[in-house]
Coordinates of C-alpha atoms and ligand atoms in Angstrom, one line a residue:
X1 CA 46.5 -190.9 150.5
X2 CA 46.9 -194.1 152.8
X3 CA 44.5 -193.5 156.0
X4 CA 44.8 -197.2 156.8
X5 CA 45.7 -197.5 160.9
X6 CA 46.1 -200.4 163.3
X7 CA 42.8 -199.2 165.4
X8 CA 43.4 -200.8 168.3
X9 CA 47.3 -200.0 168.5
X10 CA 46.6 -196.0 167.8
X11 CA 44.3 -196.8 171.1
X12 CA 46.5 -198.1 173.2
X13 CA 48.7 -195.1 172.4
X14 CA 45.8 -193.0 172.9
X15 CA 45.2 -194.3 176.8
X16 CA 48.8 -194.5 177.3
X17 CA 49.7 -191.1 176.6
X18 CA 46.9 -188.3 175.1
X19 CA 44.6 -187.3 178.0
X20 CA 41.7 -185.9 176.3
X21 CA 39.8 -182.3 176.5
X22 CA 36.6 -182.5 178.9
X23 CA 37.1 -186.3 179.3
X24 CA 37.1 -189.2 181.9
X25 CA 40.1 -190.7 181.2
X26 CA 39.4 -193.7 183.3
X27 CA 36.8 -194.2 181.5
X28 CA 37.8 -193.7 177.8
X29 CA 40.5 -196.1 178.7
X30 CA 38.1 -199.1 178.9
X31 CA 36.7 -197.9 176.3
X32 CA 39.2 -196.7 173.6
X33 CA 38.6 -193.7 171.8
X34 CA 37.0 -193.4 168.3
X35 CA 40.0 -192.6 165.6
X36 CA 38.9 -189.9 162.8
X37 CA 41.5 -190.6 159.5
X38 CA 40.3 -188.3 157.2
X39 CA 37.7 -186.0 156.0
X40 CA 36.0 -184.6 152.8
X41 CA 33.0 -182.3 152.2
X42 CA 30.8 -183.0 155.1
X43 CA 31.8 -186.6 155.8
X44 CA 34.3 -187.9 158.5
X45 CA 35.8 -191.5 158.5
X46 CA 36.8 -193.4 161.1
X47 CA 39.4 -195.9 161.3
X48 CA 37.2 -199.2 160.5
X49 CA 36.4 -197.1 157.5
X50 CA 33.0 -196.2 158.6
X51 CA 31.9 -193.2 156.7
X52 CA 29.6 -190.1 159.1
X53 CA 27.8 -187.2 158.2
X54 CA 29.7 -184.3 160.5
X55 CA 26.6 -182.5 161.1
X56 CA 28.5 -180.2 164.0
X57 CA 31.1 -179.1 161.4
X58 CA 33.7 -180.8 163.9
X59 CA 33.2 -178.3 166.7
X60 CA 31.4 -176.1 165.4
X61 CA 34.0 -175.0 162.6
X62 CA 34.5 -176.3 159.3
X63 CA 31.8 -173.9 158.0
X64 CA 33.3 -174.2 154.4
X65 CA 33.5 -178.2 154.3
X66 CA 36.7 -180.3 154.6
X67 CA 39.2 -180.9 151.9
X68 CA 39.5 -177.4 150.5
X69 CA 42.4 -177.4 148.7
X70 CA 42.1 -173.3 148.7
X71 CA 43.2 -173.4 152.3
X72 CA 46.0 -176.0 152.0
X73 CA 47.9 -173.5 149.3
X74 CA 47.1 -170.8 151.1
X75 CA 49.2 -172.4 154.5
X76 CA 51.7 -173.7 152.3
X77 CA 52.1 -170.2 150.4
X78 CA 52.8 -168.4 153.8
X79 CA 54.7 -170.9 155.3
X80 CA 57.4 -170.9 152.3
X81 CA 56.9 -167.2 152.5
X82 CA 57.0 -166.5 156.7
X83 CA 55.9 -168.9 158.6
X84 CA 56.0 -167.0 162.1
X85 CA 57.0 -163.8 163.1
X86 CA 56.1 -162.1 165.8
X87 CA 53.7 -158.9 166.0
X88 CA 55.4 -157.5 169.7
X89 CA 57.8 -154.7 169.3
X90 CA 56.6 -152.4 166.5
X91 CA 56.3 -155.4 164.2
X92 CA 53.7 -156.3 162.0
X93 CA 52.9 -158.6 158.9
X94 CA 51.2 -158.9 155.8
X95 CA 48.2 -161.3 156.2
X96 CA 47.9 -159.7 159.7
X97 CA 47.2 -156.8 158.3
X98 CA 45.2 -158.0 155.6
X99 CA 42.7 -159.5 157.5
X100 CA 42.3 -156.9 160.4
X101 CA 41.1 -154.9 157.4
X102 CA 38.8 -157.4 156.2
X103 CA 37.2 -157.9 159.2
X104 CA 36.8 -154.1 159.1
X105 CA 35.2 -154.1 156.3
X106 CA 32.7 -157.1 157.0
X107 CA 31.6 -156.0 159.9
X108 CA 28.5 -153.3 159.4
X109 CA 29.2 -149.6 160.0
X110 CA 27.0 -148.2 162.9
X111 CA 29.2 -144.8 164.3
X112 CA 30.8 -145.5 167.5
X113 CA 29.4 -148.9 167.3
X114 CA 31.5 -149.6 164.3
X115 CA 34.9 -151.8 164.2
X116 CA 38.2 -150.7 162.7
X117 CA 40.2 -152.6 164.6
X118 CA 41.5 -156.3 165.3
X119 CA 43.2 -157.7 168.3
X120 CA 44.5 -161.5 168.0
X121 CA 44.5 -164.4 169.8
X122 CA 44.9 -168.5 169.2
X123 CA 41.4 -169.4 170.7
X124 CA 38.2 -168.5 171.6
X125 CA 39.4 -169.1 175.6
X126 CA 42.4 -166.5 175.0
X127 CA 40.1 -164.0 173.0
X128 CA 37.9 -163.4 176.2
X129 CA 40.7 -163.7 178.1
X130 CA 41.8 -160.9 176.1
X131 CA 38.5 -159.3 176.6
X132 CA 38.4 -159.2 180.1
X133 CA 42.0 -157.5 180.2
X134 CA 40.6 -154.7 177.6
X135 CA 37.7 -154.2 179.3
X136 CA 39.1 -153.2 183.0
X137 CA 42.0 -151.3 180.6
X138 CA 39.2 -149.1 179.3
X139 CA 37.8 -148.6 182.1
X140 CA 40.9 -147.7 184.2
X141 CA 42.3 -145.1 181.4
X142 CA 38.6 -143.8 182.0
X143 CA 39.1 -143.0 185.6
X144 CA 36.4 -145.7 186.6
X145 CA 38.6 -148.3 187.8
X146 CA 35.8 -149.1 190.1
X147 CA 34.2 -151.4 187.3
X148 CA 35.6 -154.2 187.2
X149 CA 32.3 -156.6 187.3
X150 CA 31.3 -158.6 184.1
X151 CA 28.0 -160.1 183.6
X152 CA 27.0 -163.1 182.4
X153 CA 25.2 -166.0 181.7
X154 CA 24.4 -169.2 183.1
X155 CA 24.7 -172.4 180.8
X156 CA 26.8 -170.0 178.7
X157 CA 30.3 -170.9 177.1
X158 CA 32.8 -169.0 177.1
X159 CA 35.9 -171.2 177.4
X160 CA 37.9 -173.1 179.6
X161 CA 41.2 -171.0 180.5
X162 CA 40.7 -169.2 184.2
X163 CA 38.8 -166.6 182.9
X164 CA 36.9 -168.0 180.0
X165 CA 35.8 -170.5 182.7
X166 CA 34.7 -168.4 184.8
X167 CA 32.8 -166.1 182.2
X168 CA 31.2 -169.1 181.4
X169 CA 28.5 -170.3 183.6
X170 CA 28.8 -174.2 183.6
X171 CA 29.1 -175.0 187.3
X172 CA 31.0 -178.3 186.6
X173 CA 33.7 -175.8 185.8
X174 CA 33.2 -173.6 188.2
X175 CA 33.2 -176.8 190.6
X176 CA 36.6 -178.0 189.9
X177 CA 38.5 -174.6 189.3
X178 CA 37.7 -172.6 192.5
X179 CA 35.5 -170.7 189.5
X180 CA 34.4 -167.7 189.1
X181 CA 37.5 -165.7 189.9
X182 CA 36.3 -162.3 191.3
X183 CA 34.2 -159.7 189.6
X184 CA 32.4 -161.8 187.4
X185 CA 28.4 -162.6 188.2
X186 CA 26.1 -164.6 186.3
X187 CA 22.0 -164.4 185.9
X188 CA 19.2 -166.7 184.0
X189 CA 19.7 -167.5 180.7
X190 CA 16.8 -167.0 178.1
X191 CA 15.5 -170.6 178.0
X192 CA 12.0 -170.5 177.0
X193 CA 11.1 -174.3 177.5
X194 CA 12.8 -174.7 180.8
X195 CA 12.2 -171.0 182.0
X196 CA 8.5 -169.9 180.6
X197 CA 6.0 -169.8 182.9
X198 CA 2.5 -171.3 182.2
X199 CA 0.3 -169.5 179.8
X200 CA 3.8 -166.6 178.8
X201 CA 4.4 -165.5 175.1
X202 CA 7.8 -165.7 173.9
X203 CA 7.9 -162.2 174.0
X204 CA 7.2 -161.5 177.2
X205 CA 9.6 -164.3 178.6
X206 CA 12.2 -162.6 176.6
X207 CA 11.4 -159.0 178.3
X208 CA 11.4 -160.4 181.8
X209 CA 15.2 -162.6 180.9
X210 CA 16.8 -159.7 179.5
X211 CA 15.1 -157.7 182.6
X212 CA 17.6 -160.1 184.9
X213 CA 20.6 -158.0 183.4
X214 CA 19.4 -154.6 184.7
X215 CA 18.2 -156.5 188.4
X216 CA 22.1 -157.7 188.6
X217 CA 23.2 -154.2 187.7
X218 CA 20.8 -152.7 190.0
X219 CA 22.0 -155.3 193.0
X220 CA 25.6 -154.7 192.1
X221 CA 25.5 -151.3 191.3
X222 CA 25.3 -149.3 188.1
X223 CA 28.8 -147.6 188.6
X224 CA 30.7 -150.8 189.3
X225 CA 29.7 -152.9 186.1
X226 CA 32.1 -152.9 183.2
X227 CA 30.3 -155.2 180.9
X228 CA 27.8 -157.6 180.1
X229 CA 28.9 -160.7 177.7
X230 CA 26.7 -162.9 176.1
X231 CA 26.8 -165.4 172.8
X232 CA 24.4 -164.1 170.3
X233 CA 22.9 -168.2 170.4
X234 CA 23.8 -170.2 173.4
X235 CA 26.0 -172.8 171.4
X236 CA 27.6 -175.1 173.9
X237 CA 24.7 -174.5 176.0
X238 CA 22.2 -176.6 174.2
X239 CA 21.3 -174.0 171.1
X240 CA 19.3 -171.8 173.3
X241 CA 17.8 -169.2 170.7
X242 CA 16.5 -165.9 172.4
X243 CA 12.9 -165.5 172.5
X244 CA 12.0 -162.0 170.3
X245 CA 12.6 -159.0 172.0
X246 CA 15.4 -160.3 174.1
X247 CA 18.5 -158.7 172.9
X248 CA 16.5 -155.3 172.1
X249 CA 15.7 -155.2 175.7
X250 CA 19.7 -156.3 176.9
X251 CA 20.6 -153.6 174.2
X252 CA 18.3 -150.7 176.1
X253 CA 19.8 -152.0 179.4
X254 CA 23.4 -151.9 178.5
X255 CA 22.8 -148.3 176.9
X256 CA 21.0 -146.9 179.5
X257 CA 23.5 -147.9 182.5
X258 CA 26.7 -147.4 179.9
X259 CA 28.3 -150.2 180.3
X260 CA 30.2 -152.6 177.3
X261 CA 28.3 -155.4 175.7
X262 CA 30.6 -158.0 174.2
X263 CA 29.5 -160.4 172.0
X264 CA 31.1 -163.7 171.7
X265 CA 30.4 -165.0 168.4
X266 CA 32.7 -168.2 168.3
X267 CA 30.1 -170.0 166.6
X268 CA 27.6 -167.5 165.8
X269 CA 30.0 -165.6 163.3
X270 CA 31.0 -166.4 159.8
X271 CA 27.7 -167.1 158.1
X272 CA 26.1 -169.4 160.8
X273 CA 23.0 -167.4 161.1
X274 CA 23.0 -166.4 157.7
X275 CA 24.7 -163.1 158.6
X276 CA 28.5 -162.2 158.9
X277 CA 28.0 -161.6 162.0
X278 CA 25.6 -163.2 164.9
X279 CA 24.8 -159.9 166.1
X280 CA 23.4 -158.6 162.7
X281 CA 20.7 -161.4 162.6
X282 CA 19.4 -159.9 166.4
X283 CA 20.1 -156.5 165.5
X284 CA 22.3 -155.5 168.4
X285 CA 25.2 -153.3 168.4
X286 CA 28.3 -154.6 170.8
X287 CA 31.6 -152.9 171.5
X288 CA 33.8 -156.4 171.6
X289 CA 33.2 -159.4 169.3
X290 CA 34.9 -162.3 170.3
X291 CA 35.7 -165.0 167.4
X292 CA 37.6 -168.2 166.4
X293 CA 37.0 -171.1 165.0
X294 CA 35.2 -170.5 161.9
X295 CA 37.6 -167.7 160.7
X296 CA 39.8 -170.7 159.3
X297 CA 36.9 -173.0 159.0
X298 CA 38.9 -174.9 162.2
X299 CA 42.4 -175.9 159.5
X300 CA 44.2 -173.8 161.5
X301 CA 43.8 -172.5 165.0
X302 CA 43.1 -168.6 165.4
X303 CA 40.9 -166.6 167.5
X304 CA 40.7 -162.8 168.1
X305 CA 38.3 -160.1 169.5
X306 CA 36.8 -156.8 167.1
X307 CA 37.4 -154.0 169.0
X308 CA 34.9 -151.4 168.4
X309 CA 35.6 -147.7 167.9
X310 CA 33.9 -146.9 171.5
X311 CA 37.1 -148.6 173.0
X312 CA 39.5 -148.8 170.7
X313 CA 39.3 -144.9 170.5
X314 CA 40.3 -144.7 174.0
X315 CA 43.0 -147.7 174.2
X316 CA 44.9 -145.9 171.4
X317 CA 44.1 -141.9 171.6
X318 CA 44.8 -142.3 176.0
X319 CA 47.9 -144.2 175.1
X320 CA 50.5 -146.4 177.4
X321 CA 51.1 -149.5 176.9
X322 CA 48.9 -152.7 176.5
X323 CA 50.6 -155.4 178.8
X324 CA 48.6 -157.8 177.0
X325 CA 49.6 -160.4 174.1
X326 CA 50.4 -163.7 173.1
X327 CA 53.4 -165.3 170.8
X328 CA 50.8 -165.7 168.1
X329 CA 49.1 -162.8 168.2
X330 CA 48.7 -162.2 164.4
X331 CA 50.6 -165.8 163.2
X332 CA 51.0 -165.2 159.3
X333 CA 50.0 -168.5 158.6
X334 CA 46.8 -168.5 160.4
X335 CA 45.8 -164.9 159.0
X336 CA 46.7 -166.5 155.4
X337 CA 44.5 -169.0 156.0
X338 CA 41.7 -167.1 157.3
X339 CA 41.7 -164.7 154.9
X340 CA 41.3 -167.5 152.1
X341 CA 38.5 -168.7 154.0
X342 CA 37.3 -165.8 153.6
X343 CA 37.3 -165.5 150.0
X344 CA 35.7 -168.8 149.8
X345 CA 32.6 -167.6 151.9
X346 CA 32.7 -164.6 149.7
X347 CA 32.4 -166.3 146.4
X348 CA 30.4 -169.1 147.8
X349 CA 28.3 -166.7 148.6
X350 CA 27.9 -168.6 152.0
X351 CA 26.1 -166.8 154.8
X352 CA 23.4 -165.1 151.8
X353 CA 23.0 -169.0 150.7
X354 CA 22.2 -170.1 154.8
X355 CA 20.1 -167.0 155.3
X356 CA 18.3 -167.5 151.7
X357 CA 18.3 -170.8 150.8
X358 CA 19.3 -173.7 152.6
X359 CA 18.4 -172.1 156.5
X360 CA 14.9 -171.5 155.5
X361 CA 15.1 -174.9 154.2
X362 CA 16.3 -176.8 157.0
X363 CA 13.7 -174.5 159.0
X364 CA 10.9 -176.5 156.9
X365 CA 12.8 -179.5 157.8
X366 CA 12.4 -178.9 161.4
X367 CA 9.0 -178.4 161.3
X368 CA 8.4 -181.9 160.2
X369 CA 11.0 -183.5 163.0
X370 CA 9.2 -181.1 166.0
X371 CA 5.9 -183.6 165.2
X372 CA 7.8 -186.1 166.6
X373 CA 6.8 -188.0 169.7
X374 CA 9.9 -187.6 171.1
X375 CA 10.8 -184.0 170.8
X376 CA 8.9 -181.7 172.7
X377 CA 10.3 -178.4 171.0
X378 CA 12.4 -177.9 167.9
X379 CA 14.2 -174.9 166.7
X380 CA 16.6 -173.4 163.8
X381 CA 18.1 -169.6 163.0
X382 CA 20.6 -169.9 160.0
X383 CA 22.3 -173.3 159.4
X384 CA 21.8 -174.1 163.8
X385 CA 19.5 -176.0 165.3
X386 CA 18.3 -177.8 168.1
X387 CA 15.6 -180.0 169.7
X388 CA 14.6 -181.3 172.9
X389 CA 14.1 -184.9 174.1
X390 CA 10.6 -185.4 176.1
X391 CA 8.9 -188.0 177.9
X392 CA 5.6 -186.8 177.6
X393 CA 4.9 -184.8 174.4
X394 CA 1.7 -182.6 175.4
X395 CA 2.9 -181.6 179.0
X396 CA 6.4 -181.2 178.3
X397 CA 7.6 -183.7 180.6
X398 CA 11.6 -184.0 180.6
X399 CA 13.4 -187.6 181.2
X400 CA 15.3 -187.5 184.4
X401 CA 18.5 -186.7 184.3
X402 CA 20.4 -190.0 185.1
X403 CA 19.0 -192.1 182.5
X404 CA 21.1 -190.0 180.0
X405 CA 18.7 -190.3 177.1
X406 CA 20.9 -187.9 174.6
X407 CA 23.6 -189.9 175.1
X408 CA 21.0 -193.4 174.3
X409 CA 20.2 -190.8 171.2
X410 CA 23.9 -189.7 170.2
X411 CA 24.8 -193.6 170.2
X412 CA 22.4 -194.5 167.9
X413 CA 23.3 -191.3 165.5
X414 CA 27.0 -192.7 165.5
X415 CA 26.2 -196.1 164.7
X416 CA 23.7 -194.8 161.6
X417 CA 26.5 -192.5 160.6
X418 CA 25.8 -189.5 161.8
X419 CA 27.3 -186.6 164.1
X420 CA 24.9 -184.7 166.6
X421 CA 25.5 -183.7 169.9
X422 CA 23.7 -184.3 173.2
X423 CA 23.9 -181.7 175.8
X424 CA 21.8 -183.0 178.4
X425 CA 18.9 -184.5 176.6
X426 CA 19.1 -181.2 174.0
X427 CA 19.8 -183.2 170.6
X428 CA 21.7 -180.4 168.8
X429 CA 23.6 -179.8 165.0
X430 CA 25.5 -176.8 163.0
X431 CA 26.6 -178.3 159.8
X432 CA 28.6 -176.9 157.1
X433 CA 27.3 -174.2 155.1
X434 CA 28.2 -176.0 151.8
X435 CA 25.5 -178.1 152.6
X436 CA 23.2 -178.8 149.5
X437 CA 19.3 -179.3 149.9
X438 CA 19.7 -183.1 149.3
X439 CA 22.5 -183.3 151.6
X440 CA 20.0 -181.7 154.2
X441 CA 17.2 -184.2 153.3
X442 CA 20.3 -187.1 153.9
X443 CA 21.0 -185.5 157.3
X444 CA 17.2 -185.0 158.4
X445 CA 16.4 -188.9 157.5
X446 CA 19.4 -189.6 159.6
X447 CA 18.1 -187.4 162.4
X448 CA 14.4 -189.4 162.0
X449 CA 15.6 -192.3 161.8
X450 CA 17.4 -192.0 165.0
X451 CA 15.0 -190.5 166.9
X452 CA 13.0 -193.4 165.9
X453 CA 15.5 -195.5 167.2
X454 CA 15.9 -193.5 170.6
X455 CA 12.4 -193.5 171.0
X456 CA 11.7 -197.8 170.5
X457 CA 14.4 -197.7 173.2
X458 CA 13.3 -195.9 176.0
X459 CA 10.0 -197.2 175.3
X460 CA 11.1 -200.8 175.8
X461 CA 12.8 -199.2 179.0
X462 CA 9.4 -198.1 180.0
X463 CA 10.7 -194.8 180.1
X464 CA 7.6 -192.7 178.5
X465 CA 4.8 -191.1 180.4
Ligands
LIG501 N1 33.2 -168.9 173.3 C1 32.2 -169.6 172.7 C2 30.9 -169.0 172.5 C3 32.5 -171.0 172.4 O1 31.6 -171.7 171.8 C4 34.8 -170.6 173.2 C5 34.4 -169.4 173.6 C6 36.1 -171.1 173.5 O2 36.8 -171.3 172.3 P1 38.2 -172.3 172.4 O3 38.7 -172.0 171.0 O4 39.1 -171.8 173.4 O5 37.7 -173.7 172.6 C7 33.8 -171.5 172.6 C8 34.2 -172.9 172.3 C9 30.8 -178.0 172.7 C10 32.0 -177.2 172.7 O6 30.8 -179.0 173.3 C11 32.0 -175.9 172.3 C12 33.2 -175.1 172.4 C13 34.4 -175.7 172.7 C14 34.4 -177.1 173.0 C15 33.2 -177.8 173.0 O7 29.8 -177.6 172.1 N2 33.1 -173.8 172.1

């Protein structure tokens, strides 16, 4: 196929008319944006045929690799078929179906802990938007309509529509959408390098974060809390993996005070951690798991929640109806797809190969990149990880904010061939899970040699301490 484009005309177009997701527009203007023609594997190309190693699997979705043909048929197959029909008015469809019962069946049995039962959105946004209508629905058909508050986390993501924004606790969102909307409260988040105090274990730190939930419930009051919602790994955030302990502790609290834990797995599902599921790996048990991307590997968009038996037992046995839903809620094409993503992660064997194989490996990996001078703390779980950027290696001492060293980093990682994300001066990666070992060793050099480069840098700058 002919990916040939006239960069600088597909930029002008760009500035003239696309205003970009979580951008400065003024800015990208003088800049022009960078034009991705086509994929394969785990590489991207740009448009001046420059070919990069997509260590965040796009955004955090093409856990199977690009260029599956599998998935192509699949869309093509239900799009000669039906491409859309709607799933309001006592309608359903096939793939619909199909994969509602798949997910059933992937997700571990643990009694009124265990799912049966699907509810579809487009989007990760949507799903929790979904989320927080199903939780105040349960609630209500319970006679509590007094709990209404949701607890979360700060530096969590959640998504950007009014009420994924406001689960989410980024205050630059907050700051420009009159953010939270009501009944939604945030404490810490379990950030051991920026939250330990001198001399704690991981263990305790993670006791005295998850301890924040039950002082918020306490503050707010036990009998007004619907639910607690938390990703399984901060993803967005910066890869914040919880210390040990820490969800066996939120799991006690949310138990004890009865109230719903949901679980948004966006990027923690699908074989990330090496599990099917991101609460598996930590050993929780939620009531709502909310998931997207990586269902179709990112070809297609489609996002839902798991509805667990505890509420789906008293949305359909109470009855009335669910004035909740989107136009496509269940879209054929997208189910299709999913479900032959499915397979693939099925016969691949993928999340056994990331929990067995290549996660452990890229664990080892790690190890060798946390020696560096630059990175004062490094950490995987599954086929994630993340590190942090330091001016002083032995006390820990962070850059200051302004002189935007992940971003110094990121540059260099693009202009080696390479895809990592900088939040803040967190340098973080979750690549696909076809990865091989040597593909892992490719990506690791890459990662050294940037750091290597970032480092010369903001020495010259006279940054280090
Ligand atoms: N929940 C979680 C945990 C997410 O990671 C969403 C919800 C929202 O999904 P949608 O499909 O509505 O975008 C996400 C999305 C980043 C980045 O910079 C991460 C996401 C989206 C955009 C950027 O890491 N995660």
């Amino acid at each position: 196929m002919n990916t040939a484009v006239d960069t600088a005309q597909i930029q002008a177009l760009d500035s003239a008319h696309f205003l970009h997701p979580f951008t400065d527009f003024k800015d990208l203007a003088t800049r022009g944006a960078r034009i991705i023609t086509k994929a394969d594997g785990i590489h991207v190309w740009d448009s001046d045929g420059n070919k990069i190693l997509d260590a965040m699997s796009g955004l955090w979705c093409v856990n199977v690799g690009y260029g599956r043909k599998e998935l192509a048929d699949a869309a093509h197959r239900q799009m000669m078929t039906l491409p859309y029909y709607n799933s309001f008015f006592q309608t359903t469809n096939v793939p619909a179906v199909q994969l509602a019962s798949k997910l059933a069946s992937l997700a571990p049995k643990a009694g009124e802990r265990s799912f049966q039962h699907v509810f579809y959105s487009s989007s990760g946004s949507e799903s929790n938007d979904s989320n927080v209508r199903m939780v105040r629905r349960y609630w209500d058909l319970l006679g509590q309509p007094q709990r209404k508050v949701i607890i979360s986390r700060l530096n969590s993501y959640h998504g950007s529509t009014m009420a994924g924004a406001s689960l989410g606790g980024m205050s630059g969102m907050h700051a420009q959408g009159d953010l939270p909307i009501p009944n939604i409260t945030h404490i810490g988040q379990p950030y051991f390098f920026e939250n330990g105090l001198p001399g704690e274990s991981t263990a305790d730190f993670g006791l005295r974060a998850a301890g924040w939930l039950e002082e918020k419930i306490l503050e707010i009051g036990a009998d007004k809390v619907a639910a607690f919602i938390a990703e399984p790994i901060q993803g967005a955030g910066g890869v914040i993996i919880p210390p040990p302990g820490y969800w066996r502790e939120i799991q006690r609290i949310v138990d004890k005070y009865g109230i719903l834990l949901i679980s948004d797995e966006v990027i923690c599902a699908f074989g990330r951690l090496g599990t099917w599921f991101g609460y598996e790996k930590f050993g929780y048990k939620p009531d709502l798991v909310t998931f997207a991307k990586a269902i179709t590997s990112g070809y297609i968009p489609l996002g839902g929640v798991l509805v667990g038996d505890r509420v789906a037992k008293v949305l359909i046995e109470q009855g009335g109806e669910f004035n909740h839903g989107y136009t496509y809620s269940g879209h054929p094409v997208a189910c299709a797809v999913a479900l032959a993503n499915l397979a693939i992660m099925e016969q691949e064997q993928l999340p056994q190969r990331v929990r067995d194989d290549i996660g452990p490996y890229l664990a080892e990996c790690f190890e060798e990149i946390a020696r560096h001078p630059l990175v004062g703390a490094a950490e995987t779980c599954g086929l994630m990880a993340g590190l942090v950027l330091v001016k002083n290696k032995e006390r820990k001492e962070v850059f200051a904010e302004n002189l935007a060293v992940g971003m110094i980093c990121r540059g260099h990682c693009f202009r080696n061939g390479l895809i990592m994300r900088a939040v803040g001066d967190r340098m973080i990666i979750a690549p696909p899970l076809i990865m091989t070992r040597s593909q892992i060793d490719e990506m690791v050099a890459l990662i050294s040699r940037c750091l290597d480069l970032t480092y010369q840098e903001v020495k010259q700058n006279g940054w280090l301490a």
